[in-house]
PDB file of C-alpha atoms in Angstrom:
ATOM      1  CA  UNK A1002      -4.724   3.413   6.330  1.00 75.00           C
ATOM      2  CA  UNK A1003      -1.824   0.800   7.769  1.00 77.00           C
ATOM      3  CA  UNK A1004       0.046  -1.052   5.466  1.00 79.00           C
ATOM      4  CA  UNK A1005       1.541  -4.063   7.271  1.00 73.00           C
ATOM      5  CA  UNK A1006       3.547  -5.819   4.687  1.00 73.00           C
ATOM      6  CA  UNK A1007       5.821  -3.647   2.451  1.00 79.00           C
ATOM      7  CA  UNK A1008       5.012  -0.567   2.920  1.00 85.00           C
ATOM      8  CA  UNK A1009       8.367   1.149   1.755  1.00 91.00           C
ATOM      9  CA  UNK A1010       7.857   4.068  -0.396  1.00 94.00           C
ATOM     10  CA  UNK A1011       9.452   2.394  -3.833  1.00 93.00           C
ATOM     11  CA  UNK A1012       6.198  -0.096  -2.970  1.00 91.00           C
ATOM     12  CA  UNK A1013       3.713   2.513  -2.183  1.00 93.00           C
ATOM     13  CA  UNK A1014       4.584   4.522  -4.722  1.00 95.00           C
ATOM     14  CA  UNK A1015       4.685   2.090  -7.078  1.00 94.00           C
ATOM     15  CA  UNK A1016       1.116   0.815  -6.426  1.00 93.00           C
ATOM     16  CA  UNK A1017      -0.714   4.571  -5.711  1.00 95.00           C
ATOM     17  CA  UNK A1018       1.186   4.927 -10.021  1.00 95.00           C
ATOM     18  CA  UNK A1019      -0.810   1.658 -10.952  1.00 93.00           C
ATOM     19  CA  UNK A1020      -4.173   2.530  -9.157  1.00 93.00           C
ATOM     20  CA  UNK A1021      -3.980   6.036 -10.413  1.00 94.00           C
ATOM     21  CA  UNK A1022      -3.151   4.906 -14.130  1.00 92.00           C
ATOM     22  CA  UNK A1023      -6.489   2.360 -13.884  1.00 92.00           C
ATOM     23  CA  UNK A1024      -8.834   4.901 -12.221  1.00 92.00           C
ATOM     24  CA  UNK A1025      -7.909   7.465 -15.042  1.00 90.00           C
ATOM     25  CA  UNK A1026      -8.383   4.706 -17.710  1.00 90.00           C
ATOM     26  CA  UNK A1027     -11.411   3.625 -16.397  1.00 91.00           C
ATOM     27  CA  UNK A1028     -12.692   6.715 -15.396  1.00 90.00           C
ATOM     28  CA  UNK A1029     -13.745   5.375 -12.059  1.00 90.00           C
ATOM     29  CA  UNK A1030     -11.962   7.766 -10.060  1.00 91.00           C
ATOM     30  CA  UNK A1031     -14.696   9.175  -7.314  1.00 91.00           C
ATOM     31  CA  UNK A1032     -12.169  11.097  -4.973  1.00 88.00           C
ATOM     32  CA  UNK A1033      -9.809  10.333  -1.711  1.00 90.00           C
ATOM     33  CA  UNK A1034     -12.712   7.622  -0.060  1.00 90.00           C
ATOM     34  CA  UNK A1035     -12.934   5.569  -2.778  1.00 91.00           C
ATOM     35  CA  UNK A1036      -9.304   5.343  -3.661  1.00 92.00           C
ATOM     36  CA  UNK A1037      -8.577   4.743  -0.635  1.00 91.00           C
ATOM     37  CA  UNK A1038     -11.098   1.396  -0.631  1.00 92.00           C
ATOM     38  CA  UNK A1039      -9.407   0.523  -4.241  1.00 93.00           C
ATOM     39  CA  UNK A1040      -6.194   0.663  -2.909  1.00 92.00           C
ATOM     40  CA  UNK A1041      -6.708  -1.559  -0.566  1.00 90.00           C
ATOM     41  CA  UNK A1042      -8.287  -3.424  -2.950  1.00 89.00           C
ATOM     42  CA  UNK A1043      -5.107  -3.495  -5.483  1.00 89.00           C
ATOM     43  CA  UNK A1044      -3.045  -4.141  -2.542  1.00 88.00           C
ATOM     44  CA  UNK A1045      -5.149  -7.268  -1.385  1.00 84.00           C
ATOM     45  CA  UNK A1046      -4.914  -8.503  -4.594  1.00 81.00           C
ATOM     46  CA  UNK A1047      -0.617  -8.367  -5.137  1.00 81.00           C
ATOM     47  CA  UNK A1048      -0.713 -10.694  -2.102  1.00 77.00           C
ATOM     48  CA  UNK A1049      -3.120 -13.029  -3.139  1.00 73.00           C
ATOM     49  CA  UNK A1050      -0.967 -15.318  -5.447  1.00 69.00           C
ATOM     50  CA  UNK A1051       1.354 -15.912  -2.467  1.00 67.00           C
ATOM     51  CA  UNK A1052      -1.335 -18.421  -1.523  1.00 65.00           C
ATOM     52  CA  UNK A1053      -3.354 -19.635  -4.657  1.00 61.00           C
ATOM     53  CA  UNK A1054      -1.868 -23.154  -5.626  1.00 57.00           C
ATOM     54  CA  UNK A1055       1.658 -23.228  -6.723  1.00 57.00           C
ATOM     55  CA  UNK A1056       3.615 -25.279  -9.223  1.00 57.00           C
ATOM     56  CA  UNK A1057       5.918 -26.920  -6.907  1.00 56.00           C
ATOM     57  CA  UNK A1058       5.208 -29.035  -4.201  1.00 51.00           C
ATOM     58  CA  UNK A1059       7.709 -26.758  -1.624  1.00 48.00           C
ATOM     59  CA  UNK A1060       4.739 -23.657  -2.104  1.00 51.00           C
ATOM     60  CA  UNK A1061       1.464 -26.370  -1.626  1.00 51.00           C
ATOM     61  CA  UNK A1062       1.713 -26.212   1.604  1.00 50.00           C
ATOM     62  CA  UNK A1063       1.212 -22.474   2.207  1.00 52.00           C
ATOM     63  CA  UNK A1064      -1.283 -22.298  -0.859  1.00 56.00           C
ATOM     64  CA  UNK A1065      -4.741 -22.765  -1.105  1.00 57.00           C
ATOM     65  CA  UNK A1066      -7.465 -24.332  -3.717  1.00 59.00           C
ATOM     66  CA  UNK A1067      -9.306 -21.264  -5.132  1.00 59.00           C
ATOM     67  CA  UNK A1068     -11.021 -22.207  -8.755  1.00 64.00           C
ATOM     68  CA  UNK A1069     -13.401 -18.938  -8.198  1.00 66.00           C
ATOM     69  CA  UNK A1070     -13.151 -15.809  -6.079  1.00 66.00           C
ATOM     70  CA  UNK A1071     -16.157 -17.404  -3.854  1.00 69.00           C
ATOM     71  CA  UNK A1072     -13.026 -20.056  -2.926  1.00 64.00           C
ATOM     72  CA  UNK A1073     -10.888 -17.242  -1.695  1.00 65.00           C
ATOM     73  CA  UNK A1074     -13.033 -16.030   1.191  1.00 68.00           C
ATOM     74  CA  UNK A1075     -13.753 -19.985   2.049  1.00 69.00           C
ATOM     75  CA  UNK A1076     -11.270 -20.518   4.841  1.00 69.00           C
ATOM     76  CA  UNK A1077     -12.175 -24.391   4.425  1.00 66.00           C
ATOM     77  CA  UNK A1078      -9.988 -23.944   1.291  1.00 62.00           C
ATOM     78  CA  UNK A1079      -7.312 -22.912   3.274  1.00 62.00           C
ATOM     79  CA  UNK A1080      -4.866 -25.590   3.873  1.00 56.00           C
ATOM     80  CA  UNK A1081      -2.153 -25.230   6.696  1.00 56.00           C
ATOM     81  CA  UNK A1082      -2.376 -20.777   6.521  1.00 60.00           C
ATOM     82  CA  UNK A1083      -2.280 -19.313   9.792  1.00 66.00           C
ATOM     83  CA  UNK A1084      -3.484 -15.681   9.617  1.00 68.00           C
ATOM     84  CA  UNK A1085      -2.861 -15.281   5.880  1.00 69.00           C
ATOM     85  CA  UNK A1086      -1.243 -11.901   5.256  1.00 68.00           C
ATOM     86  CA  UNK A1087      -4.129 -11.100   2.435  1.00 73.00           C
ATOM     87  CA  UNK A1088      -6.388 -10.968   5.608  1.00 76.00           C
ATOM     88  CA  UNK A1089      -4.049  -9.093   7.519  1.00 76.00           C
ATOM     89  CA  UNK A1090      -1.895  -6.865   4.975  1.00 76.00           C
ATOM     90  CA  UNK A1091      -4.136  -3.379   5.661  1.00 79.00           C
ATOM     91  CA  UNK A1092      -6.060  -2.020   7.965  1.00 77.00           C
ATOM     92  CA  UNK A1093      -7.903   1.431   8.613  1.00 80.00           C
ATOM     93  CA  UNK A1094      -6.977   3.032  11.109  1.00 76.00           C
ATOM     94  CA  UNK A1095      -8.906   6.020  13.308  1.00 73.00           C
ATOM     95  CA  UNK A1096      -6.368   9.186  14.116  1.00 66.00           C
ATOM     96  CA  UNK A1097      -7.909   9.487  16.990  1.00 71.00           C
ATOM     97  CA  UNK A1098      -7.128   6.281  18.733  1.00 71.00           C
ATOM     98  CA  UNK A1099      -3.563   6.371  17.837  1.00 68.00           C
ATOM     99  CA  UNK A1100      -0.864   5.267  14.874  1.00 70.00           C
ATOM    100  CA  UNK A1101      -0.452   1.421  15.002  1.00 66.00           C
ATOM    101  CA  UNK A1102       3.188   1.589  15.834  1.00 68.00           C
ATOM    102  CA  UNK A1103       5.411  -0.220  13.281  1.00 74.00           C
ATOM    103  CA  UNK A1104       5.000   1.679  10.513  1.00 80.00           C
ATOM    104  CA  UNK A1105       7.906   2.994   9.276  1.00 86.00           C
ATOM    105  CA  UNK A1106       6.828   5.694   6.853  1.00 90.00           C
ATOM    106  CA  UNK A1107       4.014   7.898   6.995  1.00 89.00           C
ATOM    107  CA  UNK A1108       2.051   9.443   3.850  1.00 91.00           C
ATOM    108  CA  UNK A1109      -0.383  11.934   2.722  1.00 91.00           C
ATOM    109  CA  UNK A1110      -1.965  10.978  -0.613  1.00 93.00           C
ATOM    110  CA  UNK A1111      -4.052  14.036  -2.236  1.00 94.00           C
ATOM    111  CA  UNK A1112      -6.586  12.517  -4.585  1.00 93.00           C
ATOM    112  CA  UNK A1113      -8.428  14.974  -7.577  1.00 89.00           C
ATOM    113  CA  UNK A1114     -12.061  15.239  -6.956  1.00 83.00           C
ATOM    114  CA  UNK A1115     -12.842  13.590 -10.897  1.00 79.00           C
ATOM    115  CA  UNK A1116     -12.318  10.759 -13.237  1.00 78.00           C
ATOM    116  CA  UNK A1117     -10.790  12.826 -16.179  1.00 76.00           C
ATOM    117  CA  UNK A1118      -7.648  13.620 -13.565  1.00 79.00           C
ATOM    118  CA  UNK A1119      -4.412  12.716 -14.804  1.00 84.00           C
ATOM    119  CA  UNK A1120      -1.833  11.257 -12.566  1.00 86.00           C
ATOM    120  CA  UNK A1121       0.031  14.952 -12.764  1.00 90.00           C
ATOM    121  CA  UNK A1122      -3.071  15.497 -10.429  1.00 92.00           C
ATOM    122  CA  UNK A1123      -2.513  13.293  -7.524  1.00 94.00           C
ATOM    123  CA  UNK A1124       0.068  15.028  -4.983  1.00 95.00           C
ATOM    124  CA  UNK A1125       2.234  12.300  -2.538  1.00 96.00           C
ATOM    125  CA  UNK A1126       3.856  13.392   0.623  1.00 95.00           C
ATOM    126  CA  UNK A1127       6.470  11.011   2.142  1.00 96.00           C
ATOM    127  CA  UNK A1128       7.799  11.291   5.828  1.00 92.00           C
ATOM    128  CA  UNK A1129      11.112  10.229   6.079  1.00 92.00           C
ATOM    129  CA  UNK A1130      11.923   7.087   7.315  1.00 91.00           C
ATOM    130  CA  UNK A1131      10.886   6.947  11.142  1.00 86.00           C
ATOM    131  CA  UNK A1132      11.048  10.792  11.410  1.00 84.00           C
ATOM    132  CA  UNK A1133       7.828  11.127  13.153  1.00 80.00           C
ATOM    133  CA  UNK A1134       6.256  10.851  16.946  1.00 76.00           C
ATOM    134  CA  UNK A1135       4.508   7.961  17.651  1.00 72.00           C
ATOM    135  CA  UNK A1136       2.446   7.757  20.984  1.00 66.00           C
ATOM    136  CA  UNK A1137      -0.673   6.073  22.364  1.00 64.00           C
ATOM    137  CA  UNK A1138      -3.971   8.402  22.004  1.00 63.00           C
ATOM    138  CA  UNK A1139      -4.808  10.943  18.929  1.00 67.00           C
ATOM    139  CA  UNK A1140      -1.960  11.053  16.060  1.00 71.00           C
ATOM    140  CA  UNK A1141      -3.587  13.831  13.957  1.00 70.00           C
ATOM    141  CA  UNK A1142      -0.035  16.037  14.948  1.00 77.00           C
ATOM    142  CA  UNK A1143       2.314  13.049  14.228  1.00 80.00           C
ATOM    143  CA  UNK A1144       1.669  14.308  10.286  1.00 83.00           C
ATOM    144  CA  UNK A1145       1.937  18.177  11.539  1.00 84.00           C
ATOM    145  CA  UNK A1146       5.255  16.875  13.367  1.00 85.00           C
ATOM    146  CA  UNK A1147       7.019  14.083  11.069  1.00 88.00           C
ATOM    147  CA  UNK A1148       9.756  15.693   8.869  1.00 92.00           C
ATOM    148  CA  UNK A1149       8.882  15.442   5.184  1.00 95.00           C
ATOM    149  CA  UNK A1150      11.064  13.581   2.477  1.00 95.00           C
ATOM    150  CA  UNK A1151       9.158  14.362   0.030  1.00 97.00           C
ATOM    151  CA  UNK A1152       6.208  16.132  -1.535  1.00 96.00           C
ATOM    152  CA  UNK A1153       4.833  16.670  -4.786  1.00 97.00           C
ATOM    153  CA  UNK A1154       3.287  15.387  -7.879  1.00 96.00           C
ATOM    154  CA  UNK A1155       2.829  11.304  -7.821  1.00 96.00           C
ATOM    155  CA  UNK A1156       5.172  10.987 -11.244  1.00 95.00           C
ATOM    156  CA  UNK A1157       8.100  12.849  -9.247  1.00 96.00           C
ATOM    157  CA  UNK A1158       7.019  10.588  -6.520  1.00 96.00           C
ATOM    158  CA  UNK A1159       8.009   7.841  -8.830  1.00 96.00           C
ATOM    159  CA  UNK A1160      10.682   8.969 -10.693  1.00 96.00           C
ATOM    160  CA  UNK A1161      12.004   9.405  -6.333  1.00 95.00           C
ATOM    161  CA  UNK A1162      11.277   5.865  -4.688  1.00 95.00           C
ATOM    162  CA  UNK A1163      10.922   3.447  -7.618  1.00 92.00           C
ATOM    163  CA  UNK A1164      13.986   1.547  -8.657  1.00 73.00           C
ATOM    164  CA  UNK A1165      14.052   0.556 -11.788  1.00 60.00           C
ATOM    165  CA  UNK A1166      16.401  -2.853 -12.520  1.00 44.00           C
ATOM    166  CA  UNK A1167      19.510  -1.417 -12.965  1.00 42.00           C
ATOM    167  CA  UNK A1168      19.287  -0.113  -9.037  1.00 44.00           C
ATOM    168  CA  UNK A1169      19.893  -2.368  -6.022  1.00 41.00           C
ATOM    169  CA  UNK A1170      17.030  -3.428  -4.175  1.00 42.00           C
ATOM    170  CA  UNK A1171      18.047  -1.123  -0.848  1.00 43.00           C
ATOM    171  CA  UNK A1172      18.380   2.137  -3.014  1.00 42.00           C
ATOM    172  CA  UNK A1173      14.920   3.576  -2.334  1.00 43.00           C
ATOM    173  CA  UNK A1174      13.785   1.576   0.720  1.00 43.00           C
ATOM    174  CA  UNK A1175      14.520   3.835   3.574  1.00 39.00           C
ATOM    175  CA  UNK A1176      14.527   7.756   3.912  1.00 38.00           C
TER     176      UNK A1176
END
């Protein structure tokens, strides 16, 4: 999966703790494909109310009307948004056509099989920042080749990239 907009581990991490906390409480956890799909999903939906109507007239312009989730996917609703970033924000990409080529961080997200698995039970690796080949054609050794931040369980994962307020905004963005 590429993750255009933000895809810095303190937000990755950060979103993989919130999708794993509702598929556990749920119990709607169905392994790596569909958590995959949902985190897309979650991701989608953080963007989204950068272009639902705003409060003040400076945001209307990059906003648009949506009274029901039909309204959302109706680009006549869309006023004045060229390529909105909700439409744009992830992709799926094949291995074996090549990595994108801005992405700036590479992981490996191990999903349990079940819906009674904890978040102990996912496992995160992080690249560090950059540290991995990029070329056109099959990337399946960029993740055999990228030095590794970071690997473990996704609480250490969090405890790792995810400032908390007291931190300045730059203390977990790069590796």
């Amino acid at each position: 999966m590429y993750k255009h907009s933000d895809g810095y581990p303190s937000a990755v991490v950060h979103l993989l703790v919130e999708l794993a906390n509702l598929l556990h409480a749920t119990e709607t956890l169905r392994g790596p494909n569909y958590a995959a799909a949902q985190f897309i999903f979650l991701d989608t939906c953080s963007v989204m109310p950068l272009y639902l109507p705003a409060d003040d007239d400076l945001e209307a312009s990059r906003t648009m009307d949506a009274s029901t989730p039909r309204d959302v996917v109706d680009p006549s609703a869309m006023r004045e948004l060229d390529q909105p970033l909700f439409l744009l924000g992830n992709a799926v990409e094949d291995p074996a056509t090549g990595i994108h080529g801005d992405e700036e961080f590479l992981y490996e997200i191990e999903v349990p099989p079940g819906p009674s698995a904890d978040l102990e039970d996912w496992t995160v690796r992080v690249s560090a920042h950059c540290e991995f080949p990029r070329w056109d054609g099959a990337t399946t050794l960029a993740f055999d080749q990228a030095t590794w931040r970071f690997r473990g369980p996704l609480p250490e994962a969090h405890v790792e990239f995810v400032r908390d307020d007291t931190e300045s905004p730059d203390d977990n963005q790069s590796g």
